[in-house]
Amino acid sequence: MRETNINVALQSTLFEKIKDLAKTLNIAWPRLVVIALADYIRRHEARESLLADIDAAHAEDEDESELTVVQHMRSTHRKLIEGEW
């Protein structure tokens, strides 16, 4: 793993909250920031994956619904033209 040092500007109130929480958790505040960012990214990726799964499920439902409508239309059409030929 490659580590990179970065400078980030934080509001003083946010920075104080980070330091206080890090102290409560008994970890260094930069480590807390890394943990928080990694967790945020993990949750974002999980949401994206969930949305993709939901979209795929809806697409399958639409295909099945379309097929049902077409089958119903064929059945109705047969009944309408029965005896006309």
Coordinates of N, CA and C in Angstrom, one line a residue:
M1 N 0.8 -1.2 0.0 CA 0.0 0.0 0.0 C 0.9 1.2 0.0
R2 N 0.6 2.2 -0.8 CA 1.3 3.4 -0.9 C 0.6 4.5 -0.2
E3 N 1.3 5.1 0.7 CA 0.7 6.2 1.5 C 1.2 7.6 0.9
T4 N 0.2 8.5 0.9 CA 0.5 9.8 0.4 C 0.1 10.8 1.5
N5 N 0.9 11.8 1.7 CA 0.6 12.9 2.7 C -0.1 14.0 1.9
I6 N -1.3 14.4 2.5 CA -2.0 15.5 1.9 C -2.4 16.5 2.9
N7 N -2.6 17.7 2.4 CA -3.0 18.8 3.3 C -4.5 19.1 3.0
V8 N -5.3 19.1 4.0 CA -6.7 19.3 3.8 C -7.2 20.4 4.8
A9 N -7.9 21.4 4.3 CA -8.4 22.4 5.2 C -9.7 22.0 5.8
L10 N -9.8 22.1 7.1 CA -11.0 21.7 7.8 C -11.5 22.8 8.7
Q11 N -12.8 22.9 8.8 CA -13.3 24.0 9.8 C -12.8 23.6 11.2
S12 N -12.5 24.6 11.9 CA -12.0 24.4 13.3 C -12.9 23.6 14.1
T13 N -14.2 23.8 14.0 CA -15.2 23.0 14.8 C -15.2 21.5 14.4
L14 N -15.1 21.2 13.1 CA -15.0 19.9 12.7 C -13.7 19.2 13.1
F15 N -12.6 20.0 13.0 CA -11.3 19.5 13.4 C -11.3 19.1 14.9
E16 N -11.9 20.0 15.7 CA -12.0 19.7 17.2 C -12.8 18.5 17.4
K17 N -13.9 18.3 16.7 CA -14.7 17.0 16.9 C -13.9 15.8 16.5
I18 N -13.2 15.9 15.4 CA -12.3 14.8 15.0 C -11.3 14.5 16.1
K19 N -10.6 15.5 16.6 CA -9.6 15.3 17.7 C -10.3 14.7 18.9
D20 N -11.5 15.2 19.3 CA -12.1 14.7 20.5 C -12.5 13.2 20.3
L21 N -13.1 12.9 19.2 CA -13.5 11.5 18.9 C -12.3 10.6 18.9
A22 N -11.2 11.0 18.2 CA -10.0 10.2 18.2 C -9.4 10.0 19.6
K23 N -9.5 11.0 20.4 CA -9.0 10.8 21.8 C -9.9 9.8 22.5
T24 N -11.2 9.9 22.3 CA -12.1 8.9 23.0 C -11.9 7.5 22.5
L25 N -11.6 7.4 21.2 CA -11.3 6.0 20.6 C -9.9 5.6 20.8
N26 N -9.1 6.5 21.4 CA -7.7 6.2 21.6 C -6.9 5.9 20.4
I27 N -7.1 6.7 19.3 CA -6.3 6.6 18.1 C -5.9 8.0 17.7
A28 N -4.9 8.0 16.8 CA -4.5 9.3 16.3 C -5.6 9.9 15.3
W29 N -5.7 11.2 15.4 CA -6.8 11.8 14.5 C -6.6 11.5 13.0
P30 N -5.3 11.5 12.5 CA -5.2 11.2 11.1 C -5.7 9.8 10.7
R31 N -5.5 8.9 11.7 CA -6.0 7.5 11.5 C -7.5 7.5 11.5
L32 N -8.1 8.3 12.3 CA -9.6 8.3 12.4 C -10.1 8.9 11.0
V33 N -9.5 9.9 10.5 CA -9.9 10.4 9.2 C -9.8 9.4 8.1
V34 N -8.7 8.6 8.1 CA -8.5 7.5 7.1 C -9.6 6.5 7.2
I35 N -9.9 6.1 8.5 CA -10.9 5.1 8.7 C -12.3 5.6 8.2
A36 N -12.6 6.8 8.6 CA -13.9 7.4 8.2 C -14.0 7.5 6.7
L37 N -13.0 7.9 6.0 CA -13.0 8.0 4.5 C -13.2 6.7 3.9
A38 N -12.4 5.7 4.4 CA -12.5 4.3 3.9 C -14.0 3.8 4.1
D39 N -14.5 4.0 5.2 CA -15.9 3.6 5.5 C -16.9 4.3 4.6
Y40 N -16.7 5.6 4.4 CA -17.6 6.3 3.5 C -17.6 5.8 2.1
I41 N -16.4 5.5 1.6 CA -16.2 4.9 0.2 C -16.8 3.6 0.2
R42 N -16.6 2.7 1.2 CA -17.2 1.4 1.2 C -18.7 1.4 1.1
R43 N -19.3 2.3 1.9 CA -20.8 2.5 1.9 C -21.3 3.0 0.6
H44 N -20.6 3.9 0.0 CA -21.0 4.5 -1.3 C -21.0 3.4 -2.3
E45 N -19.9 2.6 -2.4 CA -19.8 1.5 -3.3 C -20.9 0.5 -3.1
A46 N -21.3 0.2 -1.8 CA -22.3 -0.8 -1.5 C -23.7 -0.2 -2.0
R47 N -23.9 1.1 -1.8 CA -25.1 1.7 -2.3 C -25.2 1.6 -3.9
E48 N -24.1 1.9 -4.5 CA -24.1 1.8 -6.0 C -24.4 0.4 -6.5
S49 N -23.8 -0.6 -5.8 CA -24.0 -2.0 -6.1 C -25.5 -2.3 -5.9
L50 N -26.1 -1.9 -4.8 CA -27.5 -2.1 -4.5 C -28.4 -1.5 -5.5
L51 N -28.1 -0.3 -5.9 CA -28.9 0.4 -7.0 C -28.8 -0.4 -8.3
A52 N -27.6 -0.9 -8.6 CA -27.5 -1.7 -9.9 C -28.3 -3.0 -9.8
D53 N -28.3 -3.6 -8.6 CA -29.1 -4.8 -8.4 C -30.6 -4.5 -8.5
I54 N -31.0 -3.4 -7.9 CA -32.4 -3.0 -8.0 C -32.8 -2.7 -9.5
D55 N -32.0 -2.0 -10.2 CA -32.2 -1.7 -11.6 C -32.3 -3.0 -12.4
A56 N -31.4 -3.9 -12.2 CA -31.5 -5.2 -12.9 C -32.7 -6.0 -12.6
A57 N -33.2 -6.0 -11.3 CA -34.4 -6.7 -10.9 C -35.6 -6.1 -11.6
H58 N -35.6 -4.7 -11.7 CA -36.7 -4.0 -12.3 C -36.7 -4.4 -13.8
A59 N -35.6 -4.4 -14.4 CA -35.5 -4.8 -15.8 C -36.1 -6.2 -16.1
E60 N -35.7 -7.1 -15.2 CA -36.3 -8.5 -15.4 C -37.8 -8.5 -15.2
D61 N -38.3 -7.7 -14.2 CA -39.7 -7.6 -14.0 C -40.4 -7.0 -15.2
E62 N -39.8 -6.0 -15.8 CA -40.4 -5.4 -17.0 C -40.5 -6.4 -18.1
D63 N -39.4 -7.2 -18.3 CA -39.4 -8.2 -19.4 C -40.5 -9.2 -19.2
E64 N -40.7 -9.7 -17.9 CA -41.7 -10.6 -17.6 C -43.1 -10.0 -17.8
S65 N -43.3 -8.8 -17.3 CA -44.6 -8.1 -17.5 C -44.9 -7.9 -19.0
E66 N -43.9 -7.5 -19.8 CA -44.1 -7.4 -21.2 C -44.6 -8.7 -21.8
L67 N -43.9 -9.8 -21.4 CA -44.3 -11.1 -22.0 C -45.7 -11.5 -21.6
T68 N -46.1 -11.2 -20.3 CA -47.5 -11.5 -19.9 C -48.5 -10.7 -20.7
V69 N -48.2 -9.4 -20.9 CA -49.1 -8.5 -21.7 C -49.2 -9.1 -23.1
V70 N -48.1 -9.5 -23.7 CA -48.2 -10.0 -25.1 C -49.0 -11.3 -25.1
Q71 N -48.7 -12.2 -24.2 CA -49.5 -13.4 -24.1 C -51.0 -13.1 -23.9
H72 N -51.4 -12.2 -23.1 CA -52.8 -11.9 -22.9 C -53.4 -11.3 -24.2
M73 N -52.6 -10.4 -24.9 CA -53.1 -9.9 -26.1 C -53.3 -11.0 -27.2
R74 N -52.4 -11.9 -27.3 CA -52.6 -13.0 -28.2 C -53.8 -13.8 -27.9
S75 N -54.0 -14.1 -26.6 CA -55.2 -14.9 -26.2 C -56.5 -14.1 -26.5
T76 N -56.5 -12.8 -26.2 CA -57.7 -12.0 -26.5 C -57.9 -11.9 -28.0
H77 N -56.8 -11.8 -28.8 CA -57.0 -11.7 -30.2 C -57.5 -13.0 -30.8
R78 N -57.1 -14.1 -30.3 CA -57.6 -15.4 -30.8 C -59.1 -15.5 -30.5
K79 N -59.5 -15.1 -29.3 CA -60.9 -15.1 -29.0 C -61.7 -14.2 -29.9
L80 N -61.2 -13.1 -30.2 CA -61.9 -12.1 -31.1 C -62.1 -12.6 -32.5
I81 N -61.0 -13.2 -33.0 CA -61.1 -13.7 -34.4 C -61.6 -15.1 -34.6
E82 N -61.8 -15.8 -33.5 CA -62.3 -17.2 -33.6 C -63.6 -17.2 -34.4
G83 N -63.7 -18.1 -35.3 CA -64.9 -18.2 -36.1 C -65.0 -17.3 -37.3
E84 N -64.1 -16.3 -37.4 CA -64.1 -15.4 -38.5 C -63.4 -16.0 -39.7
W85 N -62.5 -17.0 -39.5 CA -61.8 -17.5 -40.6 C -62.4 -18.8 -41.0

